[in-house]
Amino acid sequence: MDDLLRLDALGQARAVRKGEVSPRELAEAAIARIEACDGEINAVVHRRFERALAELAEPDGVSPEAPFAGVPTLLKDLGWAMAGEPYRAGSRALDGMFAERDGYAVTKLRRAGFTILGRTNTSEFGTAITTEPVASGPTRNPHDLDFSSGGSSGGSAAAVAAGMVAVATASDGGGSIRIPASMCGLVGLKPSRGRVSSGPSSGEPWAGFSASGLLCRTVRDAAATLDAVAGTMPGDPYGAPAWERPLARQVGADPGRLRIGFLTGHPTGRFPADPDLVAAVTVAATLLEALGHDVEPGGPAALAEDDFARHFGTVVAAHVAADLDEIGRWRGRPVEPEEVEPRNRILATAGRRLDAVGYLASRTWIDGFRRRMAAWWDSHDLLLTPSLGVAPFRLGWLPPDDVSLSRGRTDRAVSFTSPVNATGQPAISLPLHRTAGGMPVGVQLVAAAGREDLLVRVAAQIEAERPFTHPATR
């Protein structure tokens, strides 16, 4: 059964269709794997094993026509609400709260045939790039238990990297799909803004910075799972442009000869380039050139703009404050400062000091930034960068009680990812390098808005030339 767990989600679905394994047997194998290894990793914070097995036993429990019929998965405990299940968002402020209805994306996952086994750990409200919440403790990296699994989708990333499930859901407001993918050696595709609905409970989380997606081991899973959850729903404020054909059919398609720029160092040049990040990008650039693409150093000048972090932070702070107020209304009493972590207390305080004019001024600045960034793609197809702006880091690298130090380190770490959240462009992290100590280092490819199809084509081309390895699942 371990061999089946090592398959990607499409491989597991095929085994179910061929009768090589039943959905129940596959779910029981995943449950056994979680019980065997999660004690030291701490990826799964809520287990619904008995309920999941009961759902499989129902007459209409698994539709054989569903593309992922019988494939086990886990939901990030931020967004991805599931009716009747606990919802904590990594915070003690939500202890004892249960989701009232499924999110649209969860409904689509269930229709696609996935068996949902539980919920995964996340940083409190998704505001940290490491998954070490006070509410449920740190998630450890399966490649080295002393290291962070990244954040905020670190629980999902660790679960996939450890072989508990082949795919798990995630979300990305400043790098929270791509950073855990980089830290855990996975494929992490952040979709375009509006590609996956945040409804019905939300319209555009963090002013549209945040996008929902999945963490996977293969490019074909990244494509097919996004197909499963994508699509505008009634009441959504906007949607992403439709593709000519499903993403799954882009895997193996010729991407053509692409014009690709690359960056190895911090966009502003304020920090020395980390040797492992340089090595990762150099490997990727060399490989892309060998595949016939035109590759040259350089990227959008807008990435070096010093004002970006301030305006991005203003928008996030306002939304954290508003989210805490909404939690207070939901549970029937205000959230007290001591119920949230220092980082979020400070963000909420800053958000409440803003007036509407100040908030909208930052939104307007971001609008201009998005256009300045987009102009670079008039002459290029893709941008190649490190996924994470620092080398893989250990647990505790972001001390919770030293918010100033943590913020400085975070700003450097997200220098390649958060701008892409502000612009709403799609980006993918691919596991192409490892440090001397064996820790994964990902590279990021960024396409123009709506062009996940191009990302999938070239990512599949890279994977075919240099297949990804996942030693943590062995």
Short mmCIF file of C-alpha atoms in Angstrom, two decimals:
data_model
loop_
_atom_site.label_atom_id
_atom_site.label_comp_id
_atom_site.label_asym_id
_atom_site.label_seq_id
_atom_site.Cartn_x
_atom_site.Cartn_y
_atom_site.Cartn_z
CA MET A 1 0.00 0.00 0.00
CA ASP A 2 2.96 2.34 0.54
CA ASP A 3 3.61 2.18 -3.20
CA LEU A 4 0.11 3.56 -3.84
CA LEU A 5 0.66 6.41 -1.39
CA ARG A 6 3.80 7.37 -3.30
CA LEU A 7 1.74 7.86 -6.46
CA ASP A 8 0.50 11.31 -7.31
CA ALA A 9 -3.24 12.00 -7.09
CA LEU A 10 -3.91 11.16 -10.73
CA GLY A 11 -2.01 7.91 -10.28
CA GLN A 12 -4.08 7.03 -7.21
CA ALA A 13 -7.31 7.85 -9.06
CA ARG A 14 -6.25 5.58 -11.91
CA ALA A 15 -5.54 2.74 -9.47
CA VAL A 16 -9.06 3.14 -8.05
CA ARG A 17 -10.65 3.12 -11.52
CA LYS A 18 -8.70 -0.02 -12.49
CA GLY A 19 -9.85 -1.79 -9.34
CA GLU A 20 -6.32 -2.15 -7.96
CA VAL A 21 -7.47 -0.54 -4.70
CA SER A 22 -10.80 0.54 -3.28
CA PRO A 23 -11.44 4.10 -2.06
CA ARG A 24 -11.77 2.75 1.47
CA GLU A 25 -8.46 0.88 1.29
CA LEU A 26 -6.73 3.99 -0.03
CA ALA A 27 -8.25 6.14 2.71
CA GLU A 28 -7.25 3.61 5.38
CA ALA A 29 -3.68 3.58 4.04
CA ALA A 30 -3.51 7.38 4.22
CA ILE A 31 -4.97 7.34 7.74
CA ALA A 32 -2.37 4.79 8.82
CA ARG A 33 0.38 6.95 7.36
CA ILE A 34 -0.91 10.03 9.20
CA GLU A 35 -1.13 8.12 12.48
CA ALA A 36 2.37 6.71 12.01
CA CYS A 37 4.28 9.91 11.25
CA ASP A 38 2.23 12.96 12.21
CA GLY A 39 3.08 12.71 15.88
CA GLU A 40 6.48 14.23 15.17
CA ILE A 41 5.50 16.41 12.20
CA ASN A 42 2.23 17.94 13.48
CA ALA A 43 0.69 18.65 10.09
CA VAL A 44 -2.90 17.51 10.75
CA VAL A 45 -4.70 19.52 13.44
CA HIS A 46 -8.17 18.01 12.97
CA ARG A 47 -8.89 14.42 12.01
CA ARG A 48 -12.24 13.32 10.61
CA PHE A 49 -11.24 9.75 9.81
CA GLU A 50 -14.40 7.95 10.94
CA ARG A 51 -16.67 10.44 9.20
CA ALA A 52 -14.67 10.19 5.99
CA LEU A 53 -14.89 6.39 5.99
CA ALA A 54 -18.62 6.59 6.70
CA GLU A 55 -19.07 8.92 3.72
CA LEU A 56 -17.32 6.40 1.49
CA ALA A 57 -19.78 3.73 2.64
CA GLU A 58 -22.82 5.76 1.60
CA PRO A 59 -24.54 4.60 -1.62
CA ASP A 60 -23.56 7.79 -3.45
CA GLY A 61 -20.28 8.21 -1.58
CA VAL A 62 -17.95 8.02 -4.58
CA SER A 63 -18.92 8.70 -8.18
CA PRO A 64 -16.76 6.54 -10.46
CA GLU A 65 -16.93 9.29 -13.10
CA ALA A 66 -15.27 11.85 -10.81
CA PRO A 67 -11.67 12.60 -11.88
CA PHE A 68 -10.26 12.02 -8.37
CA ALA A 69 -12.71 9.39 -7.13
CA GLY A 70 -11.43 7.91 -3.88
CA VAL A 71 -8.26 10.03 -3.59
CA PRO A 72 -7.57 11.15 0.01
CA THR A 73 -6.80 14.80 0.70
CA LEU A 74 -6.54 17.31 3.55
CA LEU A 75 -7.88 20.87 3.84
CA LYS A 76 -5.88 23.82 5.10
CA ASP A 77 -7.50 25.17 8.26
CA LEU A 78 -7.71 28.67 6.79
CA GLY A 79 -10.30 29.26 4.11
CA TRP A 80 -11.49 25.95 2.70
CA ALA A 81 -14.42 25.87 5.14
CA MET A 82 -16.30 22.57 5.45
CA ALA A 83 -19.77 22.51 6.98
CA GLY A 84 -19.89 21.11 10.51
CA GLU A 85 -16.11 20.86 10.85
CA PRO A 86 -13.93 22.88 13.26
CA TYR A 87 -12.51 26.12 11.89
CA ARG A 88 -9.63 27.76 13.80
CA ALA A 89 -7.47 29.56 11.20
CA GLY A 90 -4.52 28.82 13.46
CA SER A 91 -5.91 30.95 16.29
CA ARG A 92 -7.05 30.43 19.87
CA ALA A 93 -9.67 33.10 19.18
CA LEU A 94 -11.60 30.53 17.15
CA ASP A 95 -11.52 27.67 19.65
CA GLY A 96 -14.83 25.83 19.58
CA MET A 97 -16.04 27.37 16.30
CA PHE A 98 -17.44 25.26 13.47
CA ALA A 99 -17.98 26.16 9.84
CA GLU A 100 -21.61 26.65 8.92
CA ARG A 101 -21.33 25.75 5.23
CA ASP A 102 -18.92 24.49 2.61
CA GLY A 103 -16.83 26.93 0.65
CA TYR A 104 -17.47 26.74 -3.07
CA ALA A 105 -14.00 25.29 -3.65
CA VAL A 106 -14.63 22.55 -1.07
CA THR A 107 -17.91 21.66 -2.78
CA LYS A 108 -15.98 21.31 -6.04
CA LEU A 109 -13.33 19.15 -4.38
CA ARG A 110 -16.01 16.80 -3.10
CA ARG A 111 -17.66 16.64 -6.52
CA ALA A 112 -14.27 15.78 -7.99
CA GLY A 113 -14.27 12.67 -5.78
CA PHE A 114 -11.72 13.53 -3.10
CA THR A 115 -12.02 11.91 0.32
CA ILE A 116 -11.41 14.64 2.92
CA LEU A 117 -9.58 13.23 5.94
CA GLY A 118 -9.05 16.37 8.03
CA ARG A 119 -7.57 19.83 8.31
CA THR A 120 -3.96 20.99 8.33
CA ASN A 121 -1.98 23.38 10.48
CA THR A 122 -1.49 27.03 9.49
CA SER A 123 0.04 30.15 10.92
CA GLU A 124 -2.47 32.35 12.74
CA PHE A 125 -4.70 33.97 10.10
CA GLY A 126 -2.06 33.16 7.48
CA THR A 127 0.14 36.15 8.31
CA ALA A 128 3.44 34.31 8.86
CA ILE A 129 5.73 32.47 6.45
CA THR A 130 6.31 29.72 9.02
CA THR A 131 3.70 27.42 10.55
CA GLU A 132 4.31 27.77 14.29
CA PRO A 133 0.99 28.92 15.77
CA VAL A 134 0.53 29.15 19.51
CA ALA A 135 -2.87 27.46 19.07
CA SER A 136 -1.57 24.12 17.81
CA GLY A 137 2.22 24.20 17.86
CA PRO A 138 4.83 24.06 15.09
CA THR A 139 4.69 21.92 11.98
CA ARG A 140 8.05 20.31 11.28
CA ASN A 141 9.61 19.80 7.87
CA PRO A 142 9.71 16.09 6.89
CA HIS A 143 13.12 16.62 5.27
CA ASP A 144 14.61 17.76 8.60
CA LEU A 145 12.46 18.04 11.70
CA ASP A 146 14.46 21.03 12.98
CA PHE A 147 13.38 23.10 9.97
CA SER A 148 10.21 25.03 9.27
CA SER A 149 7.82 23.66 6.64
CA GLY A 150 7.10 27.23 5.54
CA GLY A 151 3.86 29.12 5.89
CA SER A 152 1.17 29.76 6.01
CA SER A 153 0.25 26.48 4.27
CA GLY A 154 2.98 24.58 6.10
CA GLY A 155 0.70 21.86 7.43
CA SER A 156 -0.52 20.98 3.95
CA ALA A 157 3.01 21.05 2.53
CA ALA A 158 4.40 18.82 5.28
CA ALA A 159 1.53 16.35 4.85
CA VAL A 160 2.20 16.00 1.12
CA ALA A 161 5.98 15.87 1.52
CA ALA A 162 5.65 13.18 4.20
CA GLY A 163 3.46 11.02 1.97
CA MET A 164 0.30 11.32 4.06
CA VAL A 165 -1.67 12.46 1.01
CA ALA A 166 -0.74 13.20 -2.59
CA VAL A 167 -2.29 16.68 -2.62
CA ALA A 168 -3.59 19.10 0.01
CA THR A 169 -5.30 22.46 -0.23
CA ALA A 170 -3.53 25.76 0.39
CA SER A 171 -3.88 29.50 0.02
CA ASP A 172 -1.42 32.24 -0.84
CA GLY A 173 -1.65 35.88 0.27
CA GLY A 174 2.05 36.73 0.09
CA GLY A 175 3.72 33.46 -0.84
CA SER A 176 1.88 30.90 1.26
CA ILE A 177 1.65 28.26 -1.48
CA ARG A 178 5.05 28.85 -3.10
CA ILE A 179 7.10 29.24 0.10
CA PRO A 180 5.96 25.93 1.68
CA ALA A 181 6.40 24.28 -1.73
CA SER A 182 9.97 25.54 -1.80
CA MET A 183 10.69 24.51 1.80
CA CYS A 184 9.20 21.02 1.38
CA GLY A 185 10.28 20.21 -2.18
CA LEU A 186 6.85 20.33 -3.84
CA VAL A 187 5.07 21.85 -6.81
CA GLY A 188 3.04 24.88 -5.75
CA LEU A 189 0.88 26.72 -8.28
CA LYS A 190 -0.61 30.05 -7.18
CA PRO A 191 -3.51 30.76 -9.54
CA SER A 192 -4.43 34.07 -11.12
CA ARG A 193 -6.65 36.41 -9.15
CA GLY A 194 -10.27 35.31 -9.41
CA ARG A 195 -9.44 31.84 -10.76
CA VAL A 196 -10.75 30.03 -7.66
CA SER A 197 -13.79 31.43 -5.87
CA SER A 198 -13.43 32.47 -2.22
CA GLY A 199 -17.21 32.39 -1.79
CA PRO A 200 -19.67 32.26 -0.40
CA SER A 201 -18.16 33.73 2.77
CA SER A 202 -15.65 36.04 1.08
CA GLY A 203 -15.29 38.01 -2.14
CA GLU A 204 -11.68 39.12 -2.40
CA PRO A 205 -9.65 38.21 0.71
CA TRP A 206 -6.87 40.69 1.45
CA ALA A 207 -8.11 42.93 -1.37
CA GLY A 208 -7.57 40.12 -3.86
CA PHE A 209 -3.97 39.41 -2.79
CA SER A 210 -4.93 35.95 -1.54
CA ALA A 211 -5.56 33.05 -3.92
CA SER A 212 -6.57 29.44 -3.23
CA GLY A 213 -4.80 26.45 -4.73
CA LEU A 214 -3.24 23.09 -3.90
CA LEU A 215 0.18 21.68 -3.04
CA CYS A 216 1.25 18.68 -5.11
CA ARG A 217 4.20 16.50 -6.07
CA THR A 218 3.77 16.67 -9.86
CA VAL A 219 2.93 19.30 -12.45
CA ARG A 220 0.11 17.20 -13.86
CA ASP A 221 -1.54 17.10 -10.42
CA ALA A 222 -1.13 20.87 -10.09
CA ALA A 223 -2.91 21.31 -13.41
CA ALA A 224 -5.70 18.76 -12.92
CA THR A 225 -6.51 19.80 -9.35
CA LEU A 226 -6.76 23.45 -10.37
CA ASP A 227 -9.14 22.37 -13.13
CA ALA A 228 -11.25 20.72 -10.43
CA VAL A 229 -11.68 23.83 -8.26
CA ALA A 230 -11.43 26.68 -10.76
CA GLY A 231 -14.34 28.76 -11.98
CA THR A 232 -16.23 31.93 -11.14
CA MET A 233 -19.27 31.49 -8.91
CA PRO A 234 -22.40 33.63 -8.54
CA GLY A 235 -21.65 36.83 -6.67
CA ASP A 236 -17.88 36.75 -7.16
CA PRO A 237 -16.50 40.27 -7.71
CA TYR A 238 -14.54 39.15 -10.79
CA GLY A 239 -13.12 36.10 -12.50
CA ALA A 240 -9.95 35.15 -14.34
CA PRO A 241 -10.02 34.82 -18.13
CA ALA A 242 -10.99 31.35 -19.35
CA TRP A 243 -8.41 29.03 -20.86
CA GLU A 244 -8.83 27.60 -24.34
CA ARG A 245 -8.77 24.09 -22.89
CA PRO A 246 -8.40 22.49 -19.45
CA LEU A 247 -5.01 22.88 -17.78
CA ALA A 248 -4.58 19.11 -17.60
CA ARG A 249 -4.44 19.09 -21.39
CA GLN A 250 -1.62 21.64 -21.35
CA VAL A 251 0.74 19.14 -19.71
CA GLY A 252 3.07 17.96 -22.47
CA ALA A 253 1.99 20.70 -24.89
CA ASP A 254 4.81 22.58 -26.62
CA PRO A 255 5.31 25.96 -24.89
CA GLY A 256 7.11 27.36 -27.92
CA ARG A 257 10.28 29.39 -27.69
CA LEU A 258 9.84 31.63 -24.67
CA ARG A 259 11.48 34.89 -23.65
CA ILE A 260 12.51 34.48 -20.02
CA GLY A 261 14.16 36.94 -17.66
CA PHE A 262 15.76 35.83 -14.42
CA LEU A 263 16.85 37.30 -11.09
CA THR A 264 19.13 35.66 -8.53
CA GLY A 265 19.46 38.42 -5.93
CA HIS A 266 17.08 40.56 -3.90
CA PRO A 267 15.19 42.90 -6.27
CA THR A 268 16.42 46.05 -4.48
CA GLY A 269 20.02 44.84 -4.28
CA ARG A 270 20.11 45.68 -0.56
CA PHE A 271 21.10 42.16 0.49
CA PRO A 272 23.88 39.86 -0.70
CA ALA A 273 22.71 37.02 -2.92
CA ASP A 274 22.43 33.72 -1.08
CA PRO A 275 24.59 31.02 -2.77
CA ASP A 276 21.83 28.39 -2.69
CA LEU A 277 19.31 30.76 -4.27
CA VAL A 278 21.82 31.70 -6.96
CA ALA A 279 22.52 28.02 -7.59
CA ALA A 280 18.82 27.15 -7.84
CA VAL A 281 18.07 29.89 -10.36
CA THR A 282 21.24 29.17 -12.33
CA VAL A 283 20.29 25.51 -12.64
CA ALA A 284 16.82 26.47 -13.84
CA ALA A 285 18.07 29.13 -16.28
CA THR A 286 20.62 26.74 -17.76
CA LEU A 287 17.99 24.05 -18.15
CA LEU A 288 15.52 26.44 -19.80
CA GLU A 289 18.18 27.62 -22.22
CA ALA A 290 19.04 24.01 -23.10
CA LEU A 291 15.33 23.46 -23.80
CA GLY A 292 15.52 26.15 -26.48
CA HIS A 293 14.24 29.24 -24.68
CA ASP A 294 15.79 32.70 -24.79
CA VAL A 295 17.01 33.33 -21.25
CA GLU A 296 18.65 36.53 -20.03
CA PRO A 297 19.22 38.29 -16.70
CA GLY A 298 16.75 40.98 -15.71
CA GLY A 299 13.22 41.55 -14.50
CA PRO A 300 10.62 44.26 -13.93
CA ALA A 301 12.09 47.49 -12.58
CA ALA A 302 9.00 47.85 -10.39
CA LEU A 303 10.22 44.97 -8.18
CA ALA A 304 12.87 47.29 -6.75
CA GLU A 305 10.43 49.98 -5.63
CA ASP A 306 10.96 50.67 -1.94
CA ASP A 307 7.37 51.77 -1.30
CA PHE A 308 5.90 48.38 -2.15
CA ALA A 309 6.30 46.75 1.27
CA ARG A 310 4.66 49.72 3.03
CA HIS A 311 1.59 49.77 0.82
CA PHE A 312 1.26 45.98 0.78
CA GLY A 313 1.51 45.96 4.58
CA THR A 314 -1.11 48.69 4.90
CA VAL A 315 -3.66 46.65 2.96
CA VAL A 316 -2.92 43.49 4.96
CA ALA A 317 -3.11 45.32 8.29
CA ALA A 318 -6.52 46.77 7.43
CA HIS A 319 -7.86 43.36 6.51
CA VAL A 320 -6.47 41.67 9.64
CA ALA A 321 -8.25 44.29 11.77
CA ALA A 322 -11.48 43.77 9.84
CA ASP A 323 -11.15 40.00 10.08
CA LEU A 324 -10.80 40.16 13.87
CA ASP A 325 -13.93 42.30 14.07
CA GLU A 326 -15.77 39.75 11.91
CA ILE A 327 -14.60 36.88 14.16
CA GLY A 328 -15.99 38.80 17.13
CA ARG A 329 -19.37 39.10 15.44
CA TRP A 330 -19.35 35.42 14.47
CA ARG A 331 -18.61 34.12 17.96
CA GLY A 332 -20.73 36.74 19.74
CA ARG A 333 -18.02 38.58 21.70
CA PRO A 334 -15.10 40.82 20.67
CA VAL A 335 -11.65 39.34 20.21
CA GLU A 336 -9.42 40.46 23.06
CA PRO A 337 -5.78 41.43 22.33
CA GLU A 338 -4.38 38.59 24.46
CA GLU A 339 -6.26 36.03 22.36
CA VAL A 340 -4.08 36.66 19.30
CA GLU A 341 -0.35 36.46 18.70
CA PRO A 342 1.85 39.59 18.98
CA ARG A 343 2.29 39.85 15.21
CA ASN A 344 -1.44 40.01 14.60
CA ARG A 345 -2.08 42.31 17.55
CA ILE A 346 0.30 44.82 15.99
CA LEU A 347 -1.18 44.39 12.52
CA ALA A 348 -4.71 44.87 13.83
CA THR A 349 -3.70 47.95 15.81
CA ALA A 350 -2.10 49.45 12.71
CA GLY A 351 -5.15 48.59 10.65
CA ARG A 352 -7.50 50.30 13.07
CA ARG A 353 -5.45 53.48 12.96
CA LEU A 354 -6.03 53.80 9.24
CA ASP A 355 -8.79 55.90 7.79
CA ALA A 356 -10.62 55.05 4.58
CA VAL A 357 -8.63 57.59 2.60
CA GLY A 358 -5.30 56.14 3.74
CA TYR A 359 -6.39 52.60 2.92
CA LEU A 360 -7.61 53.60 -0.53
CA ALA A 361 -4.39 55.52 -1.16
CA SER A 362 -2.46 52.26 -0.72
CA ARG A 363 -4.93 50.42 -2.94
CA THR A 364 -4.41 53.10 -5.61
CA TRP A 365 -0.61 52.79 -5.31
CA ILE A 366 -0.92 49.03 -5.77
CA ASP A 367 -3.04 49.63 -8.89
CA GLY A 368 -0.19 51.61 -10.40
CA PHE A 369 2.35 49.03 -9.31
CA ARG A 370 0.34 46.31 -11.03
CA ARG A 371 0.43 48.23 -14.31
CA ARG A 372 4.16 48.95 -14.03
CA MET A 373 4.79 45.26 -13.42
CA ALA A 374 2.53 44.15 -16.27
CA ALA A 375 4.42 46.31 -18.77
CA TRP A 376 7.47 44.03 -18.48
CA TRP A 377 5.44 41.10 -19.81
CA ASP A 378 4.86 43.00 -23.05
CA SER A 379 8.37 41.93 -24.05
CA HIS A 380 8.77 38.74 -21.99
CA ASP A 381 6.83 35.54 -21.39
CA LEU A 382 8.13 34.44 -17.98
CA LEU A 383 10.12 35.68 -15.02
CA LEU A 384 12.38 33.22 -13.16
CA THR A 385 13.35 33.93 -9.52
CA PRO A 386 13.95 32.09 -6.27
CA SER A 387 10.65 31.12 -4.66
CA LEU A 388 11.88 32.17 -1.22
CA GLY A 389 14.11 35.20 -0.72
CA VAL A 390 16.22 33.49 1.95
CA ALA A 391 17.79 30.06 2.44
CA PRO A 392 15.66 27.35 4.12
CA PHE A 393 15.30 28.29 7.78
CA ARG A 394 14.88 26.48 11.06
CA LEU A 395 11.94 26.62 13.42
CA GLY A 396 12.18 29.71 15.60
CA TRP A 397 13.84 31.84 12.91
CA LEU A 398 10.91 34.26 13.20
CA PRO A 399 10.77 34.91 16.95
CA PRO A 400 7.14 35.67 17.90
CA ASP A 401 8.07 38.17 20.60
CA ASP A 402 10.49 40.17 18.44
CA VAL A 403 8.06 41.48 15.88
CA SER A 404 10.52 43.98 14.40
CA LEU A 405 13.14 41.30 13.67
CA SER A 406 10.50 38.94 12.31
CA ARG A 407 9.07 41.61 10.05
CA GLY A 408 12.48 42.47 8.60
CA ARG A 409 13.25 38.83 7.92
CA THR A 410 9.79 38.29 6.44
CA ASP A 411 10.05 41.27 4.09
CA ARG A 412 13.26 39.82 2.68
CA ALA A 413 11.84 36.31 2.45
CA VAL A 414 8.73 37.36 0.48
CA SER A 415 10.50 39.79 -1.84
CA PHE A 416 9.88 37.56 -4.86
CA THR A 417 6.42 36.28 -3.94
CA SER A 418 4.33 39.08 -2.42
CA PRO A 419 4.58 41.38 -5.47
CA VAL A 420 2.91 38.65 -7.51
CA ASN A 421 0.04 38.56 -5.02
CA ALA A 422 -0.39 42.30 -5.45
CA THR A 423 -0.49 41.98 -9.24
CA GLY A 424 -2.73 38.91 -9.28
CA GLN A 425 -0.47 37.04 -11.69
CA PRO A 426 -0.08 33.25 -11.60
CA ALA A 427 3.20 31.75 -10.42
CA ILE A 428 4.55 28.28 -9.80
CA SER A 429 7.31 26.98 -7.52
CA LEU A 430 9.31 23.98 -8.73
CA PRO A 431 11.76 21.86 -6.64
CA LEU A 432 14.98 22.06 -8.64
CA HIS A 433 17.74 22.38 -6.04
CA ARG A 434 18.86 21.17 -2.62
CA THR A 435 21.29 22.63 -0.13
CA ALA A 436 24.40 20.74 0.95
CA GLY A 437 22.32 19.58 3.93
CA GLY A 438 19.59 18.20 1.68
CA MET A 439 16.95 20.90 2.20
CA PRO A 440 14.82 21.75 -0.83
CA VAL A 441 15.10 25.12 -2.58
CA GLY A 442 12.43 26.05 -5.11
CA VAL A 443 12.46 28.36 -8.10
CA GLN A 444 9.50 30.49 -9.12
CA LEU A 445 8.18 31.10 -12.62
CA VAL A 446 5.76 34.01 -13.08
CA ALA A 447 3.51 34.50 -16.11
CA ALA A 448 1.21 37.29 -17.23
CA ALA A 449 -2.24 37.44 -15.66
CA GLY A 450 -4.43 34.52 -16.67
CA ARG A 451 -1.59 32.47 -18.18
CA GLU A 452 -1.50 29.40 -15.94
CA ASP A 453 -1.58 27.45 -19.21
CA LEU A 454 1.87 28.74 -20.15
CA LEU A 455 3.23 27.98 -16.67
CA VAL A 456 1.96 24.42 -16.86
CA ARG A 457 3.45 23.84 -20.30
CA VAL A 458 6.94 24.98 -19.38
CA ALA A 459 6.83 23.43 -15.88
CA ALA A 460 5.91 20.08 -17.42
CA GLN A 461 8.74 20.50 -19.91
CA ILE A 462 11.17 21.08 -17.04
CA GLU A 463 9.79 18.12 -15.06
CA ALA A 464 10.12 15.80 -18.07
CA GLU A 465 13.75 16.84 -18.54
CA ARG A 466 14.62 16.68 -14.85
CA PRO A 467 12.02 14.67 -12.89
CA PHE A 468 11.41 15.86 -9.36
CA THR A 469 12.44 13.62 -6.47
CA HIS A 470 10.66 13.41 -3.13
CA PRO A 471 12.91 11.62 -0.63
CA ALA A 472 10.78 12.68 2.32
CA THR A 473 8.00 10.32 1.16
CA ARG A 474 10.24 7.24 1.01
#
